[in-house]
Amino acid sequence: MNYEELLETRDSRQTNKVRLPYGYFYKRLIDGKYSNFVEFHDELSDNIAFNECIRKQCEALSQIKNKHQLRFTPNEGDDGIYAVAVETGNYLTIEQLLNDSPAVVAKGDFMDSVVSDLVNLTAELHQQGIQYLCFSPNNVFVRKNDNTVRLLLHGSFFLPLKSQEEVFDGVEDYVAPEVLAEGKADDRSDVYSLAKFVDYLYASSGLPFELKHVIQKATAENPEDRYASVEDMYKAMKNRRNIRRTGTIAAAALAIALIVVGMFFEMLPNTEPVEFVKPVEEPVEESLLDEGFDPLTELGPDADSATIAKAIQDYMMNDSDKVDEKKMREFQTKAENIFRKQYTKEADAILSKIYNNERMNNNEKNFKATSEEVMKELVQKQREMAANSALSDETAQRIASEIIEQLTEKKKAELAKKEKEE
């Protein structure tokens, strides 16, 4: 193949026409540069009313500054507007993109980015009374270098035409029924079409279960049964996804909670069953405080367990003949409350090392290693605090396990709430 034949082959490949609903999109080599054109079907270019629609649309869209809106200039011949010259850039349709690179749908945030950009531009157009009406895969463009979406001609400008089938030839499935049947449209017509487009994007992988209800509502036959706006539809999509993600996080958090509590008990020494004694909730009776110094009132609520233990020891040594069971239960309750408060603070800080989004997203090996370290630290802290308090090891273990269960439930709920807000 000589040089001229090579150029001819390249030009032929570059200028292949891509069918759109209302014409053909192609590149034309002019003065050494490629320019984008849309050549209309003959039945449209010969229509005087269609020509007027193009002129009005060109004028209206020149005021749209959104980067996702393509601009164009009409090309007029003796018989009217036969084509439009589209702004410079390397563009292809979503249909072309997915045919050439089907794996792009699984790349990063491609799906969310495409849909959110379309929603934002469409919402801006709706504020000016413009509807796209046909989000078919061969009527939505992307810029080739970064796959960001672009829109070109908007269907609402063609509503004055007698027949909408000529404008939306071959893509009727992506157009709301009221547009095709009556030539009438509003913002809910775009809700229908955009939902059809979202369904198309998920065709290869299957529409996620949480989005099926949203798509079903958005594509209802009766416009009154659809979402009022594309923003409402998009919000419903995000809410459904968040619910599923929250459920997944909650399930993971519950599993972690079971692991945490289970590992905590595995690391504790075997002990005989201890009967649970509910802490005394009523205040200390005045009659118990008649005899001089009383650690329950004199030490205050911020005393630590070691101070309480020393006070009780001194009390028993000085007043061993006056000690009764009720008095000692009061001492026990005070010591338990102080231990509970201090251990809660320590355990909360320790558990925060694994109860966060970063740790929960770690691989299984890293998460297990971190969890084991946390459990060792919890057990060690419980033993240290029990040794410095007036509590037995059995009582300290019981209180510590209760606190760990309460904290894991709390942190599980906080993670779920945060995930939902995001």
CSV table of C-alpha atoms in Angstrom, one decimal:
chain,number,residue,atom,x,y,z
A,1,MET,CA,0.0,0.0,0.0
A,2,ASN,CA,1.5,3.4,-1.1
A,3,TYR,CA,1.2,6.6,0.9
A,4,GLU,CA,-1.8,7.9,-1.0
A,5,GLU,CA,-3.7,4.7,-0.5
A,6,LEU,CA,-2.8,4.8,3.2
A,7,LEU,CA,-4.2,8.3,3.6
A,8,GLU,CA,-7.3,7.3,1.6
A,9,THR,CA,-7.9,4.3,3.9
A,10,ARG,CA,-7.4,6.4,7.0
A,11,ASP,CA,-9.8,9.1,5.8
A,12,SER,CA,-12.4,6.4,4.9
A,13,ARG,CA,-12.1,4.9,8.4
A,14,GLN,CA,-12.2,8.3,10.1
A,15,THR,CA,-15.2,9.6,8.2
A,16,ASN,CA,-17.5,6.6,8.7
A,17,LYS,CA,-21.0,7.8,9.4
A,18,VAL,CA,-22.8,6.9,12.7
A,19,ARG,CA,-26.6,6.8,12.6
A,20,LEU,CA,-28.5,9.1,14.9
A,21,PRO,CA,-32.3,9.2,15.3
A,22,TYR,CA,-32.5,12.3,13.0
A,23,GLY,CA,-29.5,11.8,10.7
A,24,TYR,CA,-25.8,10.7,10.5
A,25,PHE,CA,-22.9,11.9,12.6
A,26,TYR,CA,-19.5,11.9,10.8
A,27,LYS,CA,-16.2,13.7,10.5
A,28,ARG,CA,-15.2,15.6,7.4
A,29,LEU,CA,-11.6,16.6,6.5
A,30,ILE,CA,-11.5,20.3,5.7
A,31,ASP,CA,-8.2,22.1,5.1
A,32,GLY,CA,-6.3,19.4,6.9
A,33,LYS,CA,-8.5,19.4,9.9
A,34,TYR,CA,-11.4,17.1,10.9
A,35,SER,CA,-14.7,18.8,11.6
A,36,ASN,CA,-17.9,17.2,13.1
A,37,PHE,CA,-21.1,17.2,11.2
A,38,VAL,CA,-24.6,15.8,11.5
A,39,GLU,CA,-26.3,15.3,8.2
A,40,PHE,CA,-30.1,15.1,8.5
A,41,HIS,CA,-32.3,12.6,6.8
A,42,ASP,CA,-33.8,13.9,3.6
A,43,GLU,CA,-37.4,13.8,4.8
A,44,LEU,CA,-36.4,16.2,7.6
A,45,SER,CA,-34.1,18.5,5.7
A,46,ASP,CA,-36.8,19.1,3.1
A,47,ASN,CA,-39.3,20.0,5.8
A,48,ILE,CA,-39.6,23.8,6.2
A,49,ALA,CA,-41.0,23.4,9.8
A,50,PHE,CA,-37.9,21.3,10.7
A,51,ASN,CA,-35.6,23.9,9.4
A,52,GLU,CA,-37.3,26.5,11.6
A,53,CYS,CA,-37.0,24.2,14.6
A,54,ILE,CA,-33.2,24.0,14.0
A,55,ARG,CA,-32.8,27.7,13.8
A,56,LYS,CA,-34.6,28.3,17.0
A,57,GLN,CA,-32.7,25.6,18.8
A,58,CYS,CA,-29.3,27.0,17.6
A,59,GLU,CA,-30.2,30.4,19.0
A,60,ALA,CA,-31.5,29.0,22.3
A,61,LEU,CA,-28.5,26.7,22.9
A,62,SER,CA,-26.0,29.4,22.2
A,63,GLN,CA,-26.9,30.7,25.7
A,64,ILE,CA,-26.3,27.4,27.5
A,65,LYS,CA,-22.8,27.6,29.1
A,66,ASN,CA,-22.8,24.1,30.5
A,67,LYS,CA,-19.8,22.1,29.1
A,68,HIS,CA,-21.9,19.1,28.6
A,69,GLN,CA,-24.0,20.9,25.9
A,70,LEU,CA,-22.6,20.7,22.4
A,71,ARG,CA,-23.0,23.8,20.2
A,72,PHE,CA,-23.6,23.8,16.5
A,73,THR,CA,-24.0,26.0,13.4
A,74,PRO,CA,-26.6,25.2,10.7
A,75,ASN,CA,-25.4,24.5,7.2
A,76,GLU,CA,-27.9,25.7,4.6
A,77,GLY,CA,-28.2,24.8,1.0
A,78,ASP,CA,-30.7,25.7,-1.7
A,79,ASP,CA,-33.3,23.4,-0.3
A,80,GLY,CA,-32.8,24.4,3.4
A,81,ILE,CA,-30.7,23.2,6.3
A,82,TYR,CA,-29.2,19.9,5.3
A,83,ALA,CA,-26.7,19.5,8.2
A,84,VAL,CA,-25.2,21.2,11.3
A,85,ALA,CA,-21.5,21.7,12.0
A,86,VAL,CA,-20.8,20.6,15.6
A,87,GLU,CA,-18.1,22.2,17.8
A,88,THR,CA,-14.6,20.9,17.6
A,89,GLY,CA,-13.7,17.8,19.6
A,90,ASN,CA,-13.4,14.0,19.3
A,91,TYR,CA,-16.9,12.7,20.1
A,92,LEU,CA,-18.6,9.3,19.8
A,93,THR,CA,-21.9,8.0,20.9
A,94,ILE,CA,-22.4,5.9,24.1
A,95,GLU,CA,-23.4,3.1,21.8
A,96,GLN,CA,-20.0,3.3,20.0
A,97,LEU,CA,-18.1,3.5,23.2
A,98,LEU,CA,-19.7,0.4,24.7
A,99,ASN,CA,-19.4,-1.5,21.5
A,100,ASP,CA,-15.7,-0.7,21.3
A,101,SER,CA,-14.9,-0.8,25.1
A,102,PRO,CA,-17.7,-2.7,26.9
A,103,ALA,CA,-15.5,-3.0,30.1
A,104,VAL,CA,-15.7,0.8,30.6
A,105,VAL,CA,-19.0,0.4,32.6
A,106,ALA,CA,-17.0,-1.3,35.3
A,107,LYS,CA,-14.3,1.3,35.4
A,108,GLY,CA,-14.3,3.6,38.5
A,109,ASP,CA,-17.3,5.8,38.8
A,110,PHE,CA,-18.1,5.8,35.1
A,111,MET,CA,-21.8,4.9,35.6
A,112,ASP,CA,-22.4,7.4,38.4
A,113,SER,CA,-20.5,10.1,36.6
A,114,VAL,CA,-22.5,9.7,33.3
A,115,VAL,CA,-25.9,9.7,35.1
A,116,SER,CA,-25.1,12.5,37.5
A,117,ASP,CA,-23.8,14.7,34.6
A,118,LEU,CA,-26.9,14.0,32.5
A,119,VAL,CA,-29.2,14.8,35.5
A,120,ASN,CA,-27.4,18.1,36.2
A,121,LEU,CA,-27.5,19.3,32.6
A,122,THR,CA,-31.1,18.2,32.1
A,123,ALA,CA,-32.2,19.9,35.3
A,124,GLU,CA,-30.6,23.1,34.0
A,125,LEU,CA,-32.3,22.8,30.7
A,126,HIS,CA,-35.7,22.2,32.4
A,127,GLN,CA,-35.4,25.5,34.1
A,128,GLN,CA,-35.5,27.1,30.6
A,129,GLY,CA,-38.3,24.9,29.4
A,130,ILE,CA,-36.2,22.6,27.3
A,131,GLN,CA,-36.4,18.8,27.3
A,132,TYR,CA,-34.1,16.3,25.6
A,133,LEU,CA,-36.8,13.6,25.2
A,134,CYS,CA,-34.5,10.9,23.8
A,135,PHE,CA,-31.6,9.6,25.9
A,136,SER,CA,-31.0,6.7,23.5
A,137,PRO,CA,-27.5,5.2,23.4
A,138,ASN,CA,-27.0,6.6,19.9
A,139,ASN,CA,-28.2,10.1,20.9
A,140,VAL,CA,-26.0,10.6,23.9
A,141,PHE,CA,-22.3,11.5,23.2
A,142,VAL,CA,-19.1,11.3,25.1
A,143,ARG,CA,-15.8,13.0,24.6
A,144,LYS,CA,-13.3,10.4,23.7
A,145,ASN,CA,-10.4,11.4,25.9
A,146,ASP,CA,-12.3,11.3,29.2
A,147,ASN,CA,-15.7,9.8,28.5
A,148,THR,CA,-17.6,12.8,29.8
A,149,VAL,CA,-21.1,13.1,28.4
A,150,ARG,CA,-22.4,15.5,25.8
A,151,LEU,CA,-25.9,16.3,24.5
A,152,LEU,CA,-26.6,17.8,21.1
A,153,LEU,CA,-30.1,18.4,19.7
A,154,HIS,CA,-33.1,18.6,22.1
A,155,GLY,CA,-36.4,16.9,21.2
A,156,SER,CA,-38.7,19.5,22.7
A,157,PHE,CA,-37.8,21.9,19.8
A,158,PHE,CA,-39.3,19.4,17.4
A,159,LEU,CA,-42.7,19.1,19.1
A,160,PRO,CA,-44.3,21.5,16.6
A,161,LEU,CA,-43.7,18.9,13.8
A,162,LYS,CA,-46.7,16.8,12.8
A,163,SER,CA,-44.9,13.5,13.1
A,164,GLN,CA,-42.5,12.7,15.9
A,165,GLU,CA,-41.6,9.3,14.5
A,166,GLU,CA,-39.4,11.0,11.8
A,167,VAL,CA,-37.3,12.7,14.5
A,168,PHE,CA,-37.0,9.6,16.7
A,169,ASP,CA,-36.8,7.0,14.0
A,170,GLY,CA,-35.5,3.7,15.4
A,171,VAL,CA,-35.3,4.8,19.1
A,172,GLU,CA,-39.0,4.9,20.0
A,173,ASP,CA,-38.4,2.7,23.0
A,174,TYR,CA,-36.4,5.6,24.6
A,175,VAL,CA,-39.1,8.1,24.1
A,176,ALA,CA,-42.1,8.6,26.4
A,177,PRO,CA,-45.5,7.4,25.1
A,178,GLU,CA,-47.1,10.8,25.3
A,179,VAL,CA,-44.5,12.3,23.0
A,180,LEU,CA,-45.0,9.8,20.3
A,181,ALA,CA,-48.8,9.6,20.6
A,182,GLU,CA,-49.7,13.2,21.2
A,183,GLY,CA,-46.6,15.3,20.5
A,184,LYS,CA,-46.8,16.6,24.1
A,185,ALA,CA,-44.0,16.6,26.7
A,186,ASP,CA,-42.9,18.0,30.0
A,187,ASP,CA,-40.1,17.3,32.5
A,188,ARG,CA,-41.5,13.8,33.3
A,189,SER,CA,-41.0,12.8,29.7
A,190,ASP,CA,-37.2,13.2,30.3
A,191,VAL,CA,-37.6,11.1,33.5
A,192,TYR,CA,-39.0,8.3,31.4
A,193,SER,CA,-36.3,8.5,28.7
A,194,LEU,CA,-33.4,8.9,31.2
A,195,ALA,CA,-34.6,5.9,33.2
A,196,LYS,CA,-34.6,3.9,29.9
A,197,PHE,CA,-31.0,5.0,29.3
A,198,VAL,CA,-30.0,3.9,32.9
A,199,ASP,CA,-31.5,0.5,32.2
A,200,TYR,CA,-29.5,0.3,29.0
A,201,LEU,CA,-26.2,1.1,30.9
A,202,TYR,CA,-26.8,-1.9,33.2
A,203,ALA,CA,-27.7,-4.2,30.3
A,204,SER,CA,-24.4,-6.1,30.4
A,205,SER,CA,-24.2,-6.6,34.2
A,206,GLY,CA,-27.9,-6.6,35.0
A,207,LEU,CA,-29.9,-3.8,36.7
A,208,PRO,CA,-29.2,-3.9,40.5
A,209,PHE,CA,-32.2,-5.1,42.5
A,210,GLU,CA,-32.4,-1.8,44.5
A,211,LEU,CA,-32.8,0.2,41.3
A,212,LYS,CA,-35.6,-1.9,39.8
A,213,HIS,CA,-38.4,-0.1,41.7
A,214,VAL,CA,-36.9,3.3,40.7
A,215,ILE,CA,-36.8,2.4,37.0
A,216,GLN,CA,-40.2,0.9,37.1
A,217,LYS,CA,-41.7,4.0,38.6
A,218,ALA,CA,-39.8,6.3,36.3
A,219,THR,CA,-41.0,4.5,33.2
A,220,ALA,CA,-44.7,4.3,34.2
A,221,GLU,CA,-47.1,4.7,31.2
A,222,ASN,CA,-48.9,7.5,32.9
A,223,PRO,CA,-46.7,10.6,33.4
A,224,GLU,CA,-48.5,11.3,36.7
A,225,ASP,CA,-47.2,8.1,38.1
A,226,ARG,CA,-43.5,9.0,37.4
A,227,TYR,CA,-41.1,11.1,39.5
A,228,ALA,CA,-41.8,14.8,39.1
A,229,SER,CA,-38.2,15.6,38.0
A,230,VAL,CA,-34.9,13.9,37.0
A,231,GLU,CA,-33.5,15.2,40.3
A,232,ASP,CA,-36.2,13.3,42.3
A,233,MET,CA,-35.4,10.1,40.3
A,234,TYR,CA,-31.7,10.5,40.9
A,235,LYS,CA,-32.2,11.1,44.6
A,236,ALA,CA,-34.4,7.9,44.8
A,237,MET,CA,-31.6,6.0,43.1
A,238,LYS,CA,-29.0,7.2,45.6
A,239,ASN,CA,-31.3,6.5,48.5
A,240,ARG,CA,-31.9,3.0,47.4
A,241,ARG,CA,-28.2,2.4,47.0
A,242,ASN,CA,-27.4,3.9,50.4
A,243,ILE,CA,-30.0,1.6,52.0
A,244,ARG,CA,-28.3,-1.4,50.5
A,245,ARG,CA,-24.9,-0.2,51.4
A,246,THR,CA,-26.1,0.6,54.9
A,247,GLY,CA,-27.5,-2.9,55.2
A,248,THR,CA,-24.2,-4.3,54.1
A,249,ILE,CA,-22.3,-2.2,56.6
A,250,ALA,CA,-24.7,-3.2,59.3
A,251,ALA,CA,-24.2,-6.8,58.5
A,252,ALA,CA,-20.5,-6.4,58.6
A,253,ALA,CA,-20.6,-4.5,61.8
A,254,LEU,CA,-22.8,-7.2,63.4
A,255,ALA,CA,-20.3,-9.8,62.3
A,256,ILE,CA,-17.5,-7.7,63.8
A,257,ALA,CA,-19.4,-7.3,67.0
A,258,LEU,CA,-19.8,-11.1,67.4
A,259,ILE,CA,-16.1,-11.5,66.6
A,260,VAL,CA,-15.1,-8.8,69.1
A,261,VAL,CA,-17.1,-10.2,72.0
A,262,GLY,CA,-16.2,-13.8,71.1
A,263,MET,CA,-12.5,-13.1,71.0
A,264,PHE,CA,-12.7,-11.1,74.3
A,265,PHE,CA,-14.1,-14.1,76.1
A,266,GLU,CA,-11.6,-16.5,74.5
A,267,MET,CA,-8.8,-14.5,75.9
A,268,LEU,CA,-10.2,-14.4,79.5
A,269,PRO,CA,-9.2,-17.2,81.9
A,270,ASN,CA,-11.8,-19.8,82.7
A,271,THR,CA,-13.8,-18.9,85.8
A,272,GLU,CA,-16.7,-20.3,87.7
A,273,PRO,CA,-20.1,-18.9,86.9
A,274,VAL,CA,-20.9,-15.8,89.0
A,275,GLU,CA,-24.4,-14.8,89.9
A,276,PHE,CA,-25.2,-11.3,88.5
A,277,VAL,CA,-26.0,-8.8,91.2
A,278,LYS,CA,-27.8,-5.8,89.8
A,279,PRO,CA,-26.2,-2.5,91.0
A,280,VAL,CA,-28.1,-0.7,93.7
A,281,GLU,CA,-29.7,2.3,92.0
A,282,GLU,CA,-31.3,4.1,95.1
A,283,PRO,CA,-29.2,6.7,96.9
A,284,VAL,CA,-27.3,5.8,100.1
A,285,GLU,CA,-29.5,6.1,103.2
A,286,GLU,CA,-28.7,8.8,105.7
A,287,SER,CA,-28.5,6.3,108.5
A,288,LEU,CA,-25.4,4.7,106.9
A,289,LEU,CA,-23.5,8.0,107.0
A,290,ASP,CA,-23.8,8.7,110.7
A,291,GLU,CA,-20.5,7.2,111.7
A,292,GLY,CA,-17.7,9.6,110.8
A,293,PHE,CA,-15.8,9.3,107.5
A,294,ASP,CA,-17.6,7.6,104.5
A,295,PRO,CA,-15.8,7.0,101.2
A,296,LEU,CA,-19.1,6.9,99.3
A,297,THR,CA,-19.7,10.6,99.8
A,298,GLU,CA,-16.3,12.0,100.7
A,299,LEU,CA,-14.4,10.8,97.6
A,300,GLY,CA,-16.9,12.2,95.1
A,301,PRO,CA,-17.9,10.8,91.7
A,302,ASP,CA,-14.5,11.2,90.0
A,303,ALA,CA,-12.5,9.0,92.4
A,304,ASP,CA,-10.7,6.1,90.7
A,305,SER,CA,-11.1,2.5,91.6
A,306,ALA,CA,-7.8,2.3,93.4
A,307,THR,CA,-8.8,5.2,95.7
A,308,ILE,CA,-12.1,3.5,96.4
A,309,ALA,CA,-10.3,0.2,97.2
A,310,LYS,CA,-7.9,1.9,99.6
A,311,ALA,CA,-10.8,3.7,101.3
A,312,ILE,CA,-12.7,0.5,101.8
A,313,GLN,CA,-9.6,-1.2,103.2
A,314,ASP,CA,-9.0,1.6,105.7
A,315,TYR,CA,-12.7,1.6,106.7
A,316,MET,CA,-12.7,-2.1,107.3
A,317,MET,CA,-9.5,-2.0,109.3
A,318,ASN,CA,-10.7,0.9,111.5
A,319,ASP,CA,-14.3,-0.1,111.9
A,320,SER,CA,-14.3,-3.9,111.4
A,321,ASP,CA,-16.8,-4.4,114.2
A,322,LYS,CA,-19.3,-2.0,112.5
A,323,VAL,CA,-19.2,-3.4,109.0
A,324,ASP,CA,-22.4,-4.9,107.8
A,325,GLU,CA,-23.4,-6.5,104.4
A,326,LYS,CA,-25.6,-3.6,103.3
A,327,LYS,CA,-22.8,-1.1,103.8
A,328,MET,CA,-20.4,-3.3,101.8
A,329,ARG,CA,-22.9,-3.6,99.0
A,330,GLU,CA,-22.9,0.2,98.8
A,331,PHE,CA,-19.2,0.2,98.6
A,332,GLN,CA,-19.3,-2.5,96.0
A,333,THR,CA,-21.8,-0.5,93.9
A,334,LYS,CA,-19.6,2.6,94.1
A,335,ALA,CA,-16.6,0.7,93.0
A,336,GLU,CA,-18.5,-0.9,90.1
A,337,ASN,CA,-19.8,2.4,88.9
A,338,ILE,CA,-16.3,3.9,88.9
A,339,PHE,CA,-14.8,0.9,87.1
A,340,ARG,CA,-17.7,1.0,84.6
A,341,LYS,CA,-17.1,4.7,83.8
A,342,GLN,CA,-13.4,4.4,83.5
A,343,TYR,CA,-13.4,1.2,81.5
A,344,THR,CA,-16.0,2.5,79.1
A,345,LYS,CA,-13.7,5.4,78.3
A,346,GLU,CA,-10.7,3.2,77.7
A,347,ALA,CA,-12.6,0.5,75.7
A,348,ASP,CA,-14.2,3.2,73.5
A,349,ALA,CA,-10.8,4.5,72.5
A,350,ILE,CA,-9.5,1.0,71.9
A,351,LEU,CA,-12.5,-0.2,69.8
A,352,SER,CA,-12.3,2.9,67.6
A,353,LYS,CA,-9.2,1.4,66.1
A,354,ILE,CA,-11.3,-1.1,64.2
A,355,TYR,CA,-14.7,0.5,64.1
A,356,ASN,CA,-14.0,3.0,61.3
A,357,ASN,CA,-14.5,2.9,57.5
A,358,GLU,CA,-10.8,2.6,56.8
A,359,ARG,CA,-10.4,-0.6,58.9
A,360,MET,CA,-13.7,-2.1,57.8
A,361,ASN,CA,-12.5,-1.8,54.2
A,362,ASN,CA,-9.2,-3.6,54.9
A,363,ASN,CA,-8.6,-7.0,53.6
A,364,GLU,CA,-9.5,-10.0,55.8
A,365,LYS,CA,-5.9,-10.7,56.8
A,366,ASN,CA,-5.2,-7.1,58.0
A,367,PHE,CA,-8.5,-6.8,59.7
A,368,LYS,CA,-8.0,-10.0,61.6
A,369,ALA,CA,-4.6,-9.0,62.8
A,370,THR,CA,-5.8,-5.6,64.0
A,371,SER,CA,-8.8,-7.2,65.8
A,372,GLU,CA,-6.5,-9.6,67.6
A,373,GLU,CA,-4.4,-6.7,68.8
A,374,VAL,CA,-7.4,-4.8,70.0
A,375,MET,CA,-8.8,-7.8,71.9
A,376,LYS,CA,-5.5,-8.3,73.7
A,377,GLU,CA,-5.5,-4.6,74.6
A,378,LEU,CA,-9.0,-4.8,75.9
A,379,VAL,CA,-8.3,-7.8,78.1
A,380,GLN,CA,-5.0,-6.3,79.4
A,381,LYS,CA,-6.8,-3.0,80.3
A,382,GLN,CA,-9.5,-4.9,82.1
A,383,ARG,CA,-7.0,-6.9,84.1
A,384,GLU,CA,-5.0,-3.8,85.0
A,385,MET,CA,-8.1,-1.9,86.2
A,386,ALA,CA,-9.4,-4.9,88.1
A,387,ALA,CA,-6.1,-5.3,89.9
A,388,ASN,CA,-6.3,-1.6,91.0
A,389,SER,CA,-9.9,-1.7,92.2
A,390,ALA,CA,-11.9,-3.2,94.9
A,391,LEU,CA,-13.5,-5.6,92.4
A,392,SER,CA,-13.0,-9.3,91.9
A,393,ASP,CA,-11.7,-10.6,88.6
A,394,GLU,CA,-15.1,-12.2,87.9
A,395,THR,CA,-17.0,-9.0,88.5
A,396,ALA,CA,-14.6,-6.9,86.4
A,397,GLN,CA,-14.9,-9.4,83.5
A,398,ARG,CA,-18.7,-9.3,83.7
A,399,ILE,CA,-18.8,-5.5,83.6
A,400,ALA,CA,-16.1,-5.3,80.8
A,401,SER,CA,-18.1,-7.7,78.6
A,402,GLU,CA,-21.3,-5.7,79.1
A,403,ILE,CA,-19.5,-2.5,78.2
A,404,ILE,CA,-17.9,-4.1,75.0
A,405,GLU,CA,-21.3,-5.3,73.8
A,406,GLN,CA,-22.8,-1.8,74.4
A,407,LEU,CA,-20.0,0.0,72.6
A,408,THR,CA,-20.0,-2.3,69.6
A,409,GLU,CA,-23.8,-1.7,69.2
A,410,LYS,CA,-23.2,2.1,69.5
A,411,LYS,CA,-20.4,2.1,67.0
A,412,LYS,CA,-22.3,-0.1,64.6
A,413,ALA,CA,-25.2,2.4,64.6
A,414,GLU,CA,-22.8,5.3,64.1
A,415,LEU,CA,-21.1,3.7,61.1
A,416,ALA,CA,-24.5,2.9,59.5
A,417,LYS,CA,-25.7,6.5,60.1
A,418,LYS,CA,-22.5,8.0,58.6
A,419,GLU,CA,-22.7,5.7,55.6
A,420,LYS,CA,-26.3,6.7,55.0
A,421,GLU,CA,-25.4,10.5,55.2
A,422,GLU,CA,-22.6,10.0,52.7
